[in-house]
Amino acid sequence: MKKTLWTLAAALMLPLAAFALNLDDAKGQGLLGEQPDGFLGVVQATPEAVALAQDINQKRRDAYLQIARKNGISLEQVANLAGQKAIERTPKGQYIKTPEGQWVRK
Amino acid sequence: MKRLALVLGPLMLVACSPRVALEAPKEPITINLNVKIEHEIRVKVDKDLDALFEKESELF
């Protein structure tokens, strides 16, 4: 019985394990980078990196929308400001996208 | 007499100082409020974003 419970618990943990790639690692490994539009972009597409970017971008979008509504400006304006900030904060060696759409190592 | 000089002296000095005339400009002064409001919102959004970056640090 106990063993079954453990197996069940382990099975439940599995989807979390698939998400084990965190953002810092993904950026550090050059899989994801910051874009001027305030969202993450995929530099090297691995299934994990793509899923992580999608998940985080959705959460970012929600957060931007909240700030946009609060201040009466558009989501795009907030996102662009956030993009500037995120690119500024990106440490050297990680990828950022230029306004022309090119990935460069900062 | 001396006291009079003490009082009058500064007065005369003041009287002699050149007058600086400030004339209102012919054109009406307009302050572009739009720019100011936009700037204020920008500052507020900037603060909100800083807070977001701190609070939801796993998203950035």
mmCIF file with all atom_site columns, N, CA, C and O in Angstrom, chain A residues 71-100:
data_model
loop_
_atom_site.group_PDB
_atom_site.id
_atom_site.type_symbol
_atom_site.label_atom_id
_atom_site.label_alt_id
_atom_site.label_comp_id
_atom_site.label_asym_id
_atom_site.label_entity_id
_atom_site.label_seq_id
_atom_site.pdbx_PDB_ins_code
_atom_site.Cartn_x
_atom_site.Cartn_y
_atom_site.Cartn_z
_atom_site.occupancy
_atom_site.B_iso_or_equiv
_atom_site.pdbx_formal_charge
_atom_site.auth_seq_id
_atom_site.auth_comp_id
_atom_site.auth_asym_id
_atom_site.auth_atom_id
_atom_site.pdbx_PDB_model_num
ATOM 1   N N  . ASN A 1 71  ? -2.548 51.702 -14.986 1.00 0.00 ? 71  ASN A N  1
ATOM 2   C CA . ASN A 1 71  ? -2.036 53.020 -15.366 1.00 0.00 ? 71  ASN A CA 1
ATOM 3   C C  . ASN A 1 71  ? -2.703 53.587 -16.619 1.00 0.00 ? 71  ASN A C  1
ATOM 4   O O  . ASN A 1 71  ? -2.307 54.653 -17.095 1.00 0.00 ? 71  ASN A O  1
ATOM 5   N N  . GLY A 1 72  ? -3.666 52.852 -17.149 1.00 0.00 ? 72  GLY A N  1
ATOM 6   C CA . GLY A 1 72  ? -4.409 53.348 -18.296 1.00 0.00 ? 72  GLY A CA 1
ATOM 7   C C  . GLY A 1 72  ? -3.586 53.451 -19.574 1.00 0.00 ? 72  GLY A C  1
ATOM 8   O O  . GLY A 1 72  ? -3.786 54.377 -20.361 1.00 0.00 ? 72  GLY A O  1
ATOM 9   N N  . ILE A 1 73  ? -2.647 52.563 -19.759 1.00 0.00 ? 73  ILE A N  1
ATOM 10  C CA . ILE A 1 73  ? -1.909 52.541 -21.021 1.00 0.00 ? 73  ILE A CA 1
ATOM 11  C C  . ILE A 1 73  ? -2.018 51.135 -21.617 1.00 0.00 ? 73  ILE A C  1
ATOM 12  O O  . ILE A 1 73  ? -2.599 50.242 -21.012 1.00 0.00 ? 73  ILE A O  1
ATOM 13  N N  . SER A 1 74  ? -1.440 50.982 -22.812 1.00 0.00 ? 74  SER A N  1
ATOM 14  C CA . SER A 1 74  ? -1.644 49.696 -23.488 1.00 0.00 ? 74  SER A CA 1
ATOM 15  C C  . SER A 1 74  ? -0.658 48.635 -22.996 1.00 0.00 ? 74  SER A C  1
ATOM 16  O O  . SER A 1 74  ? 0.407  48.947 -22.461 1.00 0.00 ? 74  SER A O  1
ATOM 17  N N  . LEU A 1 75  ? -1.069 47.402 -23.206 1.00 0.00 ? 75  LEU A N  1
ATOM 18  C CA . LEU A 1 75  ? -0.227 46.258 -22.860 1.00 0.00 ? 75  LEU A CA 1
ATOM 19  C C  . LEU A 1 75  ? 1.120  46.357 -23.571 1.00 0.00 ? 75  LEU A C  1
ATOM 20  O O  . LEU A 1 75  ? 2.170  46.077 -22.999 1.00 0.00 ? 75  LEU A O  1
ATOM 21  N N  . GLU A 1 76  ? 1.051  46.791 -24.835 1.00 0.00 ? 76  GLU A N  1
ATOM 22  C CA . GLU A 1 76  ? 2.266  46.886 -25.634 1.00 0.00 ? 76  GLU A CA 1
ATOM 23  C C  . GLU A 1 76  ? 3.261  47.891 -25.043 1.00 0.00 ? 76  GLU A C  1
ATOM 24  O O  . GLU A 1 76  ? 4.462  47.633 -25.004 1.00 0.00 ? 76  GLU A O  1
ATOM 25  N N  . GLN A 1 77  ? 2.729  49.026 -24.580 1.00 0.00 ? 77  GLN A N  1
ATOM 26  C CA . GLN A 1 77  ? 3.607  50.042 -23.987 1.00 0.00 ? 77  GLN A CA 1
ATOM 27  C C  . GLN A 1 77  ? 4.318  49.498 -22.747 1.00 0.00 ? 77  GLN A C  1
ATOM 28  O O  . GLN A 1 77  ? 5.515  49.717 -22.563 1.00 0.00 ? 77  GLN A O  1
ATOM 29  N N  . VAL A 1 78  ? 3.545  48.811 -21.907 1.00 0.00 ? 78  VAL A N  1
ATOM 30  C CA . VAL A 1 78  ? 4.135  48.227 -20.699 1.00 0.00 ? 78  VAL A CA 1
ATOM 31  C C  . VAL A 1 78  ? 5.178  47.185 -21.087 1.00 0.00 ? 78  VAL A C  1
ATOM 32  O O  . VAL A 1 78  ? 6.288  47.160 -20.560 1.00 0.00 ? 78  VAL A O  1
ATOM 33  N N  . ALA A 1 79  ? 4.809  46.334 -22.043 1.00 0.00 ? 79  ALA A N  1
ATOM 34  C CA . ALA A 1 79  ? 5.701  45.254 -22.447 1.00 0.00 ? 79  ALA A CA 1
ATOM 35  C C  . ALA A 1 79  ? 7.010  45.804 -23.024 1.00 0.00 ? 79  ALA A C  1
ATOM 36  O O  . ALA A 1 79  ? 8.094  45.282 -22.740 1.00 0.00 ? 79  ALA A O  1
ATOM 37  N N  . ASN A 1 80  ? 6.911  46.881 -23.814 1.00 0.00 ? 80  ASN A N  1
ATOM 38  C CA . ASN A 1 80  ? 8.120  47.463 -24.387 1.00 0.00 ? 80  ASN A CA 1
ATOM 39  C C  . ASN A 1 80  ? 9.040  48.030 -23.313 1.00 0.00 ? 80  ASN A C  1
ATOM 40  O O  . ASN A 1 80  ? 10.261 47.875 -23.387 1.00 0.00 ? 80  ASN A O  1
ATOM 41  N N  . LEU A 1 81  ? 8.430  48.692 -22.329 1.00 0.00 ? 81  LEU A N  1
ATOM 42  C CA . LEU A 1 81  ? 9.233  49.218 -21.225 1.00 0.00 ? 81  LEU A CA 1
ATOM 43  C C  . LEU A 1 81  ? 9.905  48.077 -20.468 1.00 0.00 ? 81  LEU A C  1
ATOM 44  O O  . LEU A 1 81  ? 11.069 48.162 -20.083 1.00 0.00 ? 81  LEU A O  1
ATOM 45  N N  . ALA A 1 82  ? 9.130  47.011 -20.259 1.00 0.00 ? 82  ALA A N  1
ATOM 46  C CA . ALA A 1 82  ? 9.671  45.849 -19.547 1.00 0.00 ? 82  ALA A CA 1
ATOM 47  C C  . ALA A 1 82  ? 10.814 45.231 -20.350 1.00 0.00 ? 82  ALA A C  1
ATOM 48  O O  . ALA A 1 82  ? 11.819 44.798 -19.784 1.00 0.00 ? 82  ALA A O  1
ATOM 49  N N  . GLY A 1 83  ? 10.653 45.212 -21.669 1.00 0.00 ? 83  GLY A N  1
ATOM 50  C CA . GLY A 1 83  ? 11.689 44.661 -22.530 1.00 0.00 ? 83  GLY A CA 1
ATOM 51  C C  . GLY A 1 83  ? 13.002 45.420 -22.400 1.00 0.00 ? 83  GLY A C  1
ATOM 52  O O  . GLY A 1 83  ? 14.068 44.822 -22.258 1.00 0.00 ? 83  GLY A O  1
ATOM 53  N N  . GLN A 1 84  ? 12.893 46.748 -22.407 1.00 0.00 ? 84  GLN A N  1
ATOM 54  C CA . GLN A 1 84  ? 14.082 47.588 -22.221 1.00 0.00 ? 84  GLN A CA 1
ATOM 55  C C  . GLN A 1 84  ? 14.783 47.235 -20.916 1.00 0.00 ? 84  GLN A C  1
ATOM 56  O O  . GLN A 1 84  ? 15.992 47.068 -20.850 1.00 0.00 ? 84  GLN A O  1
ATOM 57  N N  . LYS A 1 85  ? 13.942 47.151 -19.867 1.00 0.00 ? 85  LYS A N  1
ATOM 58  C CA . LYS A 1 85  ? 14.475 46.887 -18.545 1.00 0.00 ? 85  LYS A CA 1
ATOM 59  C C  . LYS A 1 85  ? 15.138 45.503 -18.487 1.00 0.00 ? 85  LYS A C  1
ATOM 60  O O  . LYS A 1 85  ? 16.228 45.359 -17.935 1.00 0.00 ? 85  LYS A O  1
ATOM 61  N N  . ALA A 1 86  ? 14.464 44.518 -19.050 1.00 0.00 ? 86  ALA A N  1
ATOM 62  C CA . ALA A 1 86  ? 14.980 43.150 -18.992 1.00 0.00 ? 86  ALA A CA 1
ATOM 63  C C  . ALA A 1 86  ? 16.301 43.044 -19.753 1.00 0.00 ? 86  ALA A C  1
ATOM 64  O O  . ALA A 1 86  ? 17.219 42.347 -19.325 1.00 0.00 ? 86  ALA A O  1
ATOM 65  N N  . ILE A 1 87  ? 16.386 43.755 -20.878 1.00 0.00 ? 87  ILE A N  1
ATOM 66  C CA . ILE A 1 87  ? 17.623 43.718 -21.660 1.00 0.00 ? 87  ILE A CA 1
ATOM 67  C C  . ILE A 1 87  ? 18.748 44.418 -20.906 1.00 0.00 ? 87  ILE A C  1
ATOM 68  O O  . ILE A 1 87  ? 19.872 43.938 -20.855 1.00 0.00 ? 87  ILE A O  1
ATOM 69  N N  . GLU A 1 88  ? 18.395 45.539 -20.258 1.00 0.00 ? 88  GLU A N  1
ATOM 70  C CA . GLU A 1 88  ? 19.396 46.239 -19.443 1.00 0.00 ? 88  GLU A CA 1
ATOM 71  C C  . GLU A 1 88  ? 19.932 45.323 -18.344 1.00 0.00 ? 88  GLU A C  1
ATOM 72  O O  . GLU A 1 88  ? 21.107 45.344 -18.018 1.00 0.00 ? 88  GLU A O  1
ATOM 73  N N  . ARG A 1 89  ? 19.027 44.552 -17.763 1.00 0.00 ? 89  ARG A N  1
ATOM 74  C CA . ARG A 1 89  ? 19.425 43.727 -16.612 1.00 0.00 ? 89  ARG A CA 1
ATOM 75  C C  . ARG A 1 89  ? 20.115 42.430 -17.016 1.00 0.00 ? 89  ARG A C  1
ATOM 76  O O  . ARG A 1 89  ? 20.621 41.714 -16.164 1.00 0.00 ? 89  ARG A O  1
ATOM 77  N N  . THR A 1 90  ? 20.081 42.107 -18.286 1.00 0.00 ? 90  THR A N  1
ATOM 78  C CA . THR A 1 90  ? 20.679 40.850 -18.725 1.00 0.00 ? 90  THR A CA 1
ATOM 79  C C  . THR A 1 90  ? 22.187 40.872 -18.491 1.00 0.00 ? 90  THR A C  1
ATOM 80  O O  . THR A 1 90  ? 22.857 41.808 -18.904 1.00 0.00 ? 90  THR A O  1
ATOM 81  N N  . PRO A 1 91  ? 22.700 39.861 -17.803 1.00 0.00 ? 91  PRO A N  1
ATOM 82  C CA . PRO A 1 91  ? 24.148 39.828 -17.581 1.00 0.00 ? 91  PRO A CA 1
ATOM 83  C C  . PRO A 1 91  ? 24.908 39.529 -18.875 1.00 0.00 ? 91  PRO A C  1
ATOM 84  O O  . PRO A 1 91  ? 24.346 38.974 -19.822 1.00 0.00 ? 91  PRO A O  1
ATOM 85  N N  . LYS A 1 92  ? 26.156 39.917 -18.867 1.00 0.00 ? 92  LYS A N  1
ATOM 86  C CA . LYS A 1 92  ? 27.013 39.679 -20.035 1.00 0.00 ? 92  LYS A CA 1
ATOM 87  C C  . LYS A 1 92  ? 27.072 38.183 -20.352 1.00 0.00 ? 92  LYS A C  1
ATOM 88  O O  . LYS A 1 92  ? 27.100 37.355 -19.451 1.00 0.00 ? 92  LYS A O  1
ATOM 89  N N  . GLY A 1 93  ? 27.087 37.861 -21.636 1.00 0.00 ? 93  GLY A N  1
ATOM 90  C CA . GLY A 1 93  ? 27.222 36.458 -22.032 1.00 0.00 ? 93  GLY A CA 1
ATOM 91  C C  . GLY A 1 93  ? 25.894 35.819 -22.405 1.00 0.00 ? 93  GLY A C  1
ATOM 92  O O  . GLY A 1 93  ? 25.871 34.784 -23.053 1.00 0.00 ? 93  GLY A O  1
ATOM 93  N N  . GLN A 1 94  ? 24.782 36.444 -21.967 1.00 0.00 ? 94  GLN A N  1
ATOM 94  C CA . GLN A 1 94  ? 23.469 35.888 -22.321 1.00 0.00 ? 94  GLN A CA 1
ATOM 95  C C  . GLN A 1 94  ? 22.927 36.586 -23.571 1.00 0.00 ? 94  GLN A C  1
ATOM 96  O O  . GLN A 1 94  ? 23.362 37.673 -23.928 1.00 0.00 ? 94  GLN A O  1
ATOM 97  N N  . TYR A 1 95  ? 21.946 35.915 -24.166 1.00 0.00 ? 95  TYR A N  1
ATOM 98  C CA . TYR A 1 95  ? 21.427 36.411 -25.441 1.00 0.00 ? 95  TYR A CA 1
ATOM 99  C C  . TYR A 1 95  ? 20.355 37.487 -25.269 1.00 0.00 ? 95  TYR A C  1
ATOM 100 O O  . TYR A 1 95  ? 19.486 37.382 -24.405 1.00 0.00 ? 95  TYR A O  1
ATOM 101 N N  . ILE A 1 96  ? 20.449 38.515 -26.108 1.00 0.00 ? 96  ILE A N  1
ATOM 102 C CA . ILE A 1 96  ? 19.380 39.512 -26.214 1.00 0.00 ? 96  ILE A CA 1
ATOM 103 C C  . ILE A 1 96  ? 19.097 39.717 -27.700 1.00 0.00 ? 96  ILE A C  1
ATOM 104 O O  . ILE A 1 96  ? 19.987 39.543 -28.539 1.00 0.00 ? 96  ILE A O  1
ATOM 105 N N  . LYS A 1 97  ? 17.860 40.076 -27.991 1.00 0.00 ? 97  LYS A N  1
ATOM 106 C CA . LYS A 1 97  ? 17.495 40.315 -29.385 1.00 0.00 ? 97  LYS A CA 1
ATOM 107 C C  . LYS A 1 97  ? 17.566 41.806 -29.672 1.00 0.00 ? 97  LYS A C  1
ATOM 108 O O  . LYS A 1 97  ? 17.045 42.610 -28.905 1.00 0.00 ? 97  LYS A O  1
ATOM 109 N N  . THR A 1 98  ? 18.208 42.149 -30.769 1.00 0.00 ? 98  THR A N  1
ATOM 110 C CA . THR A 1 98  ? 18.285 43.558 -31.154 1.00 0.00 ? 98  THR A CA 1
ATOM 111 C C  . THR A 1 98  ? 16.935 43.980 -31.738 1.00 0.00 ? 98  THR A C  1
ATOM 112 O O  . THR A 1 98  ? 16.147 43.125 -32.153 1.00 0.00 ? 98  THR A O  1
ATOM 113 N N  . PRO A 1 99  ? 16.664 45.303 -31.765 1.00 0.00 ? 99  PRO A N  1
ATOM 114 C CA . PRO A 1 99  ? 15.411 45.758 -32.387 1.00 0.00 ? 99  PRO A CA 1
ATOM 115 C C  . PRO A 1 99  ? 15.292 45.299 -33.844 1.00 0.00 ? 99  PRO A C  1
ATOM 116 O O  . PRO A 1 99  ? 14.201 45.206 -34.380 1.00 0.00 ? 99  PRO A O  1
ATOM 117 N N  . GLU A 1 100 ? 16.432 44.984 -34.466 1.00 0.00 ? 100 GLU A N  1
ATOM 118 C CA . GLU A 1 100 ? 16.391 44.503 -35.865 1.00 0.00 ? 100 GLU A CA 1
ATOM 119 C C  . GLU A 1 100 ? 16.063 43.015 -35.931 1.00 0.00 ? 100 GLU A C  1
ATOM 120 O O  . GLU A 1 100 ? 15.928 42.460 -37.035 1.00 0.00 ? 100 GLU A O  1
#
